[in-house]
Amino acid sequence: MVKEEKEEEEEEEEEKEEEEEEEEEEEEEEEEYQSKARQRPSASSRLPKKPLDFQVRVHVIEARKLIGGQLNATVKVVCGGDIKESAIKKGSNNPYWDQMLYFHFKDHPQAVFDKVLEIKVLNAKVVMKDALIGSFKMDVGTVYDEPEHCFIHKWLLLTDPNDPSAGAKGYLKVSINVIGPGDDPKPSPSTSSQQNVDIESNLLRPSGVSLQAGSMVVRIFRAEDMPQMDPGYFERVKKFLHVGTVQKELVDPYCTVNFAGHTGKTPVIWNEQDPIWNHQLNLGIRFPSMCERIRFQIKDKDKLGADDYIGTCFLNLSEISASGEDGYLPTFGPCFINVYGSPREFSDLPDKYDHLNKGLIPGVSYRGRVMVEVDVTLGELPATKQEPVKTSDLERITSFLRRWNYKLYAALDSATAVQPVDAAVEFEISIGNYGNKLDTNAPPQASTTQPTNPVYDGNAFYFLPWMDTKPCVVVDSMWEDCTYRIEALNMLLFTLDRLVSIFMSIFPCTSTVSVHPYIHLHWSYLDFEPLGVLCLVTSARSKGRTSDGWMKHHCPQYFNKLDKFTKDRRTQELIYLLGEANQVLATDISLEELIGETEDYVARLCLQTTEPQNAIPDVVIWMISENKRIASCRIPASSLMFSETSRCRGKMCGKFQTIFLTPPGVEKLEDLEDQKGGAQYENQACFVNWGTSGLTRPDWSDAKGKVKQPKEAFVVPDGWKWDGDWFINPELSPYWSDVRGDKLIAQENEKEAKELTRDDIEPPEGWRWAGNWQVDKNRACDKEGWEYSVEPGLSGYTPIERNVHLCRRRRWVITRLRLTDPKALEKKTKKGDEGADRDSNALVPRLFLIFKDHHKYQLRAYLYQARDMYSADKTGLSDPYCVLGFGRYSARSRAVKESVCPTWDQTILIDQIKLFGDPTTIRESPPKILLNFFDKDTIAGFIGKVVCEPMVRFSTKDPAPRLDWYPIDRYTKTEGECLAAFELLLDEGGDLPFQPPTAPPPDRHFIVPSGIRPILQKTRIEVLCWGVRDMKRFQLLPVESPYVELECGGTVVQTKHIQKVSSNPNFPDPVVTFDVADPDASKGSGFDWWTKYYYSIGDDQRTLEEYVNQGHDRMVVYSHELEEAFNNFTDLAQSFPLFRGKGSRDPNDPEGQVVGLFKGSVKVYPLPDDGSPMPDRIFSHIPSSAPVECVARVYIVKVGGVYSESVHCEGGVESIGRVYIV
């Protein structure tokens, strides 16, 4: 111990010396730079006094903390009268451009250097005088006088030019190069290389505007639940030799803090899972700062190699501070911050998910938490960089460390779309480290489901056969009291949900789905979906207080400064919103204005729905197979928190949910029956006859065949009892076995074995038998309960015996009941080290929710068509089909060949669907429907997916569903839309809708019935196929004789071949006409053309109020000749890009490939269906497409205003560009 303390002291002294040396070197470098700058003459003085070529390059990178809401930001750069503008970035206060703007000048150097470079950030959404957000001015000479004539990755502090004292309006990151004769432009480094740069030292401020010096005080008190990071070779040797009594915790943690390029770290605590640092870091900053996040990284100190990352967490300044008159400086805590990263189980091999611990992408597993406090003071920089935390601060945090009991309940209904695995699958639900079955430091809990083999549904997916016995988990944990924060957050979310739902019901035609990511969610790639009910309850609720009484009684002593500021800010914002809403309701405004106001309310409410001080970790659901974590999902604990006040309850608390799990890289409580069981497996091998001869595993073992486990060794935990005899339970376990007669072999020592009958086995203390031992036959086994395998370690078990099988087993189970005698419950069994290697979770009771009855349903999926789908073939097309998954049922649609806009017109019908639970609950929260779209090839290619809910109908009197467009998501992008509708019909003796009609042979599939399918209008399509241009090679050969194939609504027509593109790239017969049945959008509106006209010109007297309330569109009315608006109607042919290969249809998509242009035009118009004469064709007087000889003369008089990228040309000829004349 003395030696370790000395080593720690020596390391601390070395670190202090290194920091002092670094500070001295920085000061010397700064003094040297300033001295050279004073002696250096102006760069412009070295240039000749004659006109020269100059180029000014402005690289606009990104902006941060722009003032305003719902901005459409753009950057306008003005230099010497020239104006350049960037792209518009919509709906962000922190836009990212990465765009280069160029300015060219030829003038005397001093004239160029005197030009003013003004950089403005504008809100493009508002075309008004006050559209300016902020600006920054400098002259070109300021940039040229810099070393290498440039500013690289500098932050500009934006201000209002009319009122510079108003403060910062935001920050803009740019690189500026001024390139003169003989200069080479300096390349701009990548953004990733600038992560650790001191941002505040790279800030450019306008004259008269300064940043205040300040100190950010970060107190790091302690951390908890650090995972093992070092191999325990010596600990295992000590345990084997029985040397030493205290086992070291194999982690040496320390914490680093990074903000705006300033860093600090705590001392290293050796061999400590729950380190206590009590260390204070003082970071010198300039305020206001454009940096958004404070980064905390916990690392493990290694003496030999590089330090390992344990985990990373962040604090966003926008969540712990506020600007404006009633604003406050950043403040946080004291409070715990949860740390997430890779799965916490230690391995001697390198962690392939280590990037999750560095905070590059969100972590998937809980890896501990750290208690910190942050305070910012203005006035002066800190005198010292670090110091111990004061005793008064340590006494102050004591009240924040009090723990309360929380209980997590979860009932899992089904696990579907499970990826195929050869081994058993189980689900683990944990909160923090509570419930983690693979961590030896975590206490055993009923946090996992029974291991179960996935079963193929016969069509597309695998599922776990839980049937009427649903697994439940209960996890006890202890955390600080955060209920007052969580309930306030849930109340705001409840208000926001209600506002959005009302808005969507009143204005169904608006596009408010894109208002905020909270409303529109893009799911990540699906692996599987466990469906269930979760709830998180604190023990404080059992005291009988109401929610309001609880908050009034307990909140004040736990309030910190951020709690008080947050409460005042939310209260003030809600008062403002209520007042503004009352004014809007009392004012006669148009529909568009009302929609805009409501969108603004939603956006402002979303800003209030953050809670950085939620110390309770997320609930994590894991899929585990063979002790390997396969996929997971994190659920915020706040969304599961129970409250007696319904509006303060988490939105997922006690509700049926479909939860999707991704790989790591990526009912009432009283209804639960307290049931658990014991399970063991009898193993046999086949050598001539079935028996135990040659068996490579114990005769009786656990489910994995690794732990020797006779029935009498299965000890009941305290407070529980057996409920009945052992019996075979096939569906709830993947492993099954057999027994020799009715005897059980119990190995007492190495020399002798004793035969025990089941009657000789006594139940454990506190329990009693309920029934007899039984063979579990309710599973995938033969009639006697056996399942067979070649070798358990090499393959899984099957219920069918084959000649190659050498091993078999079956499962014996018995039910036990817990005794209620208090004396029996008080008895405890003393256990030594015997059985220390036994799976601790095998002793934890398993809970099940047993349903006595089920209800039958019928699912009807009306799949009509899709558009703009992803092209999965090299031809630029796909052969799409759909795989529908609903619970443990699945079905396929037919495939449509060579189309990215397929029309299936198919009804997928699934009968005899068994769902457990009240139908009313199913109607409120129906299971999700999963549509996976694939390309029908030898290897099916994934095109995208849709996740949606069916409409639940109890009778035909309920309203029928309507077709709707659903976005098709492909990984993180939206690739097309699908037009479909879904209904789930209760099928229990009532009348069902008529069976859908069938398509004609040879398909014979159900089509979408009338009443749901769209109303079709006979429509004529005229296509002018004039020709092709710029065709790229195909398979290394030039395209010489192409033709065009046109497809719409299943009708396919094609043009004639072009004889030779090189001589005449036009089609011989350019007009193609065909008729299709197209959905009629005009029918059923009930309004004539004049109603739309009066509404469009603003004639309120003759506009029908009903037309306005239904949200119908306006038409564009021109006050001048149409020839002026449409270029004299000379746009007879337009150019359309032609794509080839896999990818989306976006020409800017790197996956897509534009291989040419199609010149033509498309005209669509309806045809009469009442016998009226057909209209004249539009392209009836098209001139011949044959080539015409002509002479083109180009007279080059003068060339001016052209510039080279290098701005100088030393003799010879240089290509500087080309001009196309059309």
PDB file of C-alpha atoms in Angstrom, residues 716-804:
ATOM      1  CA  VAL A 716     -35.543 -22.096  -3.772  1.00  0.00           C
ATOM      2  CA  PRO A 717     -34.705 -18.462  -2.910  1.00  0.00           C
ATOM      3  CA  ASP A 718     -35.854 -17.048   0.410  1.00  0.00           C
ATOM      4  CA  GLY A 719     -39.508 -16.064   0.387  1.00  0.00           C
ATOM      5  CA  TRP A 720     -40.524 -18.461  -2.417  1.00  0.00           C
ATOM      6  CA  LYS A 721     -41.924 -22.023  -2.651  1.00  0.00           C
ATOM      7  CA  TRP A 722     -42.545 -24.656  -5.319  1.00  0.00           C
ATOM      8  CA  ASP A 723     -45.982 -24.553  -6.936  1.00  0.00           C
ATOM      9  CA  GLY A 724     -46.602 -28.145  -8.071  1.00  0.00           C
ATOM     10  CA  ASP A 725     -44.411 -30.921  -9.461  1.00  0.00           C
ATOM     11  CA  TRP A 726     -41.669 -30.690 -12.037  1.00  0.00           C
ATOM     12  CA  PHE A 727     -43.160 -30.879 -15.528  1.00  0.00           C
ATOM     13  CA  ILE A 728     -42.000 -30.535 -19.138  1.00  0.00           C
ATOM     14  CA  ASN A 729     -42.346 -27.042 -20.515  1.00  0.00           C
ATOM     15  CA  PRO A 730     -41.254 -27.155 -24.166  1.00  0.00           C
ATOM     16  CA  GLU A 731     -42.143 -23.701 -25.396  1.00  0.00           C
ATOM     17  CA  LEU A 732     -40.302 -21.763 -22.753  1.00  0.00           C
ATOM     18  CA  SER A 733     -36.888 -23.362 -23.141  1.00  0.00           C
ATOM     19  CA  PRO A 734     -34.613 -24.329 -25.957  1.00  0.00           C
ATOM     20  CA  TYR A 735     -33.104 -27.394 -24.326  1.00  0.00           C
ATOM     21  CA  TRP A 736     -34.955 -30.632 -23.533  1.00  0.00           C
ATOM     22  CA  SER A 737     -34.006 -33.973 -21.950  1.00  0.00           C
ATOM     23  CA  ASP A 738     -35.080 -37.480 -20.613  1.00  0.00           C
ATOM     24  CA  VAL A 739     -34.774 -39.420 -17.361  1.00  0.00           C
ATOM     25  CA  ARG A 740     -34.071 -43.098 -16.673  1.00  0.00           C
ATOM     26  CA  GLY A 741     -37.272 -44.416 -15.172  1.00  0.00           C
ATOM     27  CA  ASP A 742     -38.327 -42.302 -12.238  1.00  0.00           C
ATOM     28  CA  LYS A 743     -34.988 -42.064 -10.473  1.00  0.00           C
ATOM     29  CA  LEU A 744     -32.675 -39.139 -10.000  1.00  0.00           C
ATOM     30  CA  ILE A 745     -28.900 -39.447  -9.619  1.00  0.00           C
ATOM     31  CA  ALA A 746     -27.318 -37.148  -7.052  1.00  0.00           C
ATOM     32  CA  GLN A 747     -23.517 -37.145  -6.938  1.00  0.00           C
ATOM     33  CA  GLU A 748     -22.470 -36.773  -3.320  1.00  0.00           C
ATOM     34  CA  ASN A 749     -18.719 -37.240  -3.672  1.00  0.00           C
ATOM     35  CA  GLU A 750     -16.177 -38.579  -6.091  1.00  0.00           C
ATOM     36  CA  LYS A 751     -16.329 -42.222  -4.922  1.00  0.00           C
ATOM     37  CA  GLU A 752     -19.971 -43.019  -4.442  1.00  0.00           C
ATOM     38  CA  ALA A 753     -23.281 -42.018  -5.928  1.00  0.00           C
ATOM     39  CA  LYS A 754     -26.635 -42.267  -4.234  1.00  0.00           C
ATOM     40  CA  GLU A 755     -29.908 -43.009  -6.014  1.00  0.00           C
ATOM     41  CA  LEU A 756     -32.772 -40.792  -4.933  1.00  0.00           C
ATOM     42  CA  THR A 757     -36.402 -41.047  -5.904  1.00  0.00           C
ATOM     43  CA  ARG A 758     -38.355 -37.862  -6.322  1.00  0.00           C
ATOM     44  CA  ASP A 759     -40.271 -38.599  -3.149  1.00  0.00           C
ATOM     45  CA  ASP A 760     -36.999 -38.369  -1.218  1.00  0.00           C
ATOM     46  CA  ILE A 761     -36.357 -34.804  -2.299  1.00  0.00           C
ATOM     47  CA  GLU A 762     -37.488 -32.221   0.235  1.00  0.00           C
ATOM     48  CA  PRO A 763     -38.418 -28.711  -0.870  1.00  0.00           C
ATOM     49  CA  PRO A 764     -36.066 -25.909   0.189  1.00  0.00           C
ATOM     50  CA  GLU A 765     -36.786 -23.911   3.296  1.00  0.00           C
ATOM     51  CA  GLY A 766     -39.665 -21.473   2.875  1.00  0.00           C
ATOM     52  CA  TRP A 767     -41.175 -23.472   0.007  1.00  0.00           C
ATOM     53  CA  ARG A 768     -43.454 -26.459  -0.526  1.00  0.00           C
ATOM     54  CA  TRP A 769     -44.140 -28.747  -3.449  1.00  0.00           C
ATOM     55  CA  ALA A 770     -47.369 -28.236  -5.378  1.00  0.00           C
ATOM     56  CA  GLY A 771     -47.878 -31.303  -7.528  1.00  0.00           C
ATOM     57  CA  ASN A 772     -45.548 -33.950  -8.910  1.00  0.00           C
ATOM     58  CA  TRP A 773     -42.563 -34.158 -11.206  1.00  0.00           C
ATOM     59  CA  GLN A 774     -43.729 -34.077 -14.802  1.00  0.00           C
ATOM     60  CA  VAL A 775     -42.111 -34.343 -18.197  1.00  0.00           C
ATOM     61  CA  ASP A 776     -42.481 -31.052 -20.012  1.00  0.00           C
ATOM     62  CA  LYS A 777     -44.168 -31.959 -23.318  1.00  0.00           C
ATOM     63  CA  ASN A 778     -45.622 -28.560 -24.149  1.00  0.00           C
ATOM     64  CA  ARG A 779     -42.837 -27.672 -26.526  1.00  0.00           C
ATOM     65  CA  ALA A 780     -40.934 -28.777 -29.652  1.00  0.00           C
ATOM     66  CA  CYS A 781     -40.375 -32.428 -28.715  1.00  0.00           C
ATOM     67  CA  ASP A 782     -41.731 -35.864 -29.484  1.00  0.00           C
ATOM     68  CA  LYS A 783     -44.686 -37.432 -27.667  1.00  0.00           C
ATOM     69  CA  GLU A 784     -42.478 -38.538 -24.775  1.00  0.00           C
ATOM     70  CA  GLY A 785     -40.827 -35.167 -24.367  1.00  0.00           C
ATOM     71  CA  TRP A 786     -37.492 -36.039 -26.028  1.00  0.00           C
ATOM     72  CA  GLU A 787     -35.507 -33.804 -28.352  1.00  0.00           C
ATOM     73  CA  TYR A 788     -32.484 -34.980 -30.315  1.00  0.00           C
ATOM     74  CA  SER A 789     -29.084 -33.690 -31.376  1.00  0.00           C
ATOM     75  CA  VAL A 790     -25.887 -34.891 -33.031  1.00  0.00           C
ATOM     76  CA  GLU A 791     -23.761 -33.227 -30.352  1.00  0.00           C
ATOM     77  CA  PRO A 792     -25.054 -30.468 -28.045  1.00  0.00           C
ATOM     78  CA  GLY A 793     -21.954 -28.367 -28.473  1.00  0.00           C
ATOM     79  CA  LEU A 794     -22.101 -28.479 -32.279  1.00  0.00           C
ATOM     80  CA  SER A 795     -25.777 -28.274 -33.168  1.00  0.00           C
ATOM     81  CA  GLY A 796     -29.151 -27.498 -31.690  1.00  0.00           C
ATOM     82  CA  TYR A 797     -31.932 -29.889 -30.701  1.00  0.00           C
ATOM     83  CA  THR A 798     -34.859 -30.981 -32.872  1.00  0.00           C
ATOM     84  CA  PRO A 799     -38.049 -32.892 -31.969  1.00  0.00           C
ATOM     85  CA  ILE A 800     -37.490 -35.491 -34.749  1.00  0.00           C
ATOM     86  CA  GLU A 801     -35.123 -38.438 -34.251  1.00  0.00           C
ATOM     87  CA  ARG A 802     -32.768 -39.197 -37.135  1.00  0.00           C
ATOM     88  CA  ASN A 803     -30.034 -41.758 -37.701  1.00  0.00           C
ATOM     89  CA  VAL A 804     -27.268 -39.206 -37.203  1.00  0.00           C
TER      90      VAL A 804
END
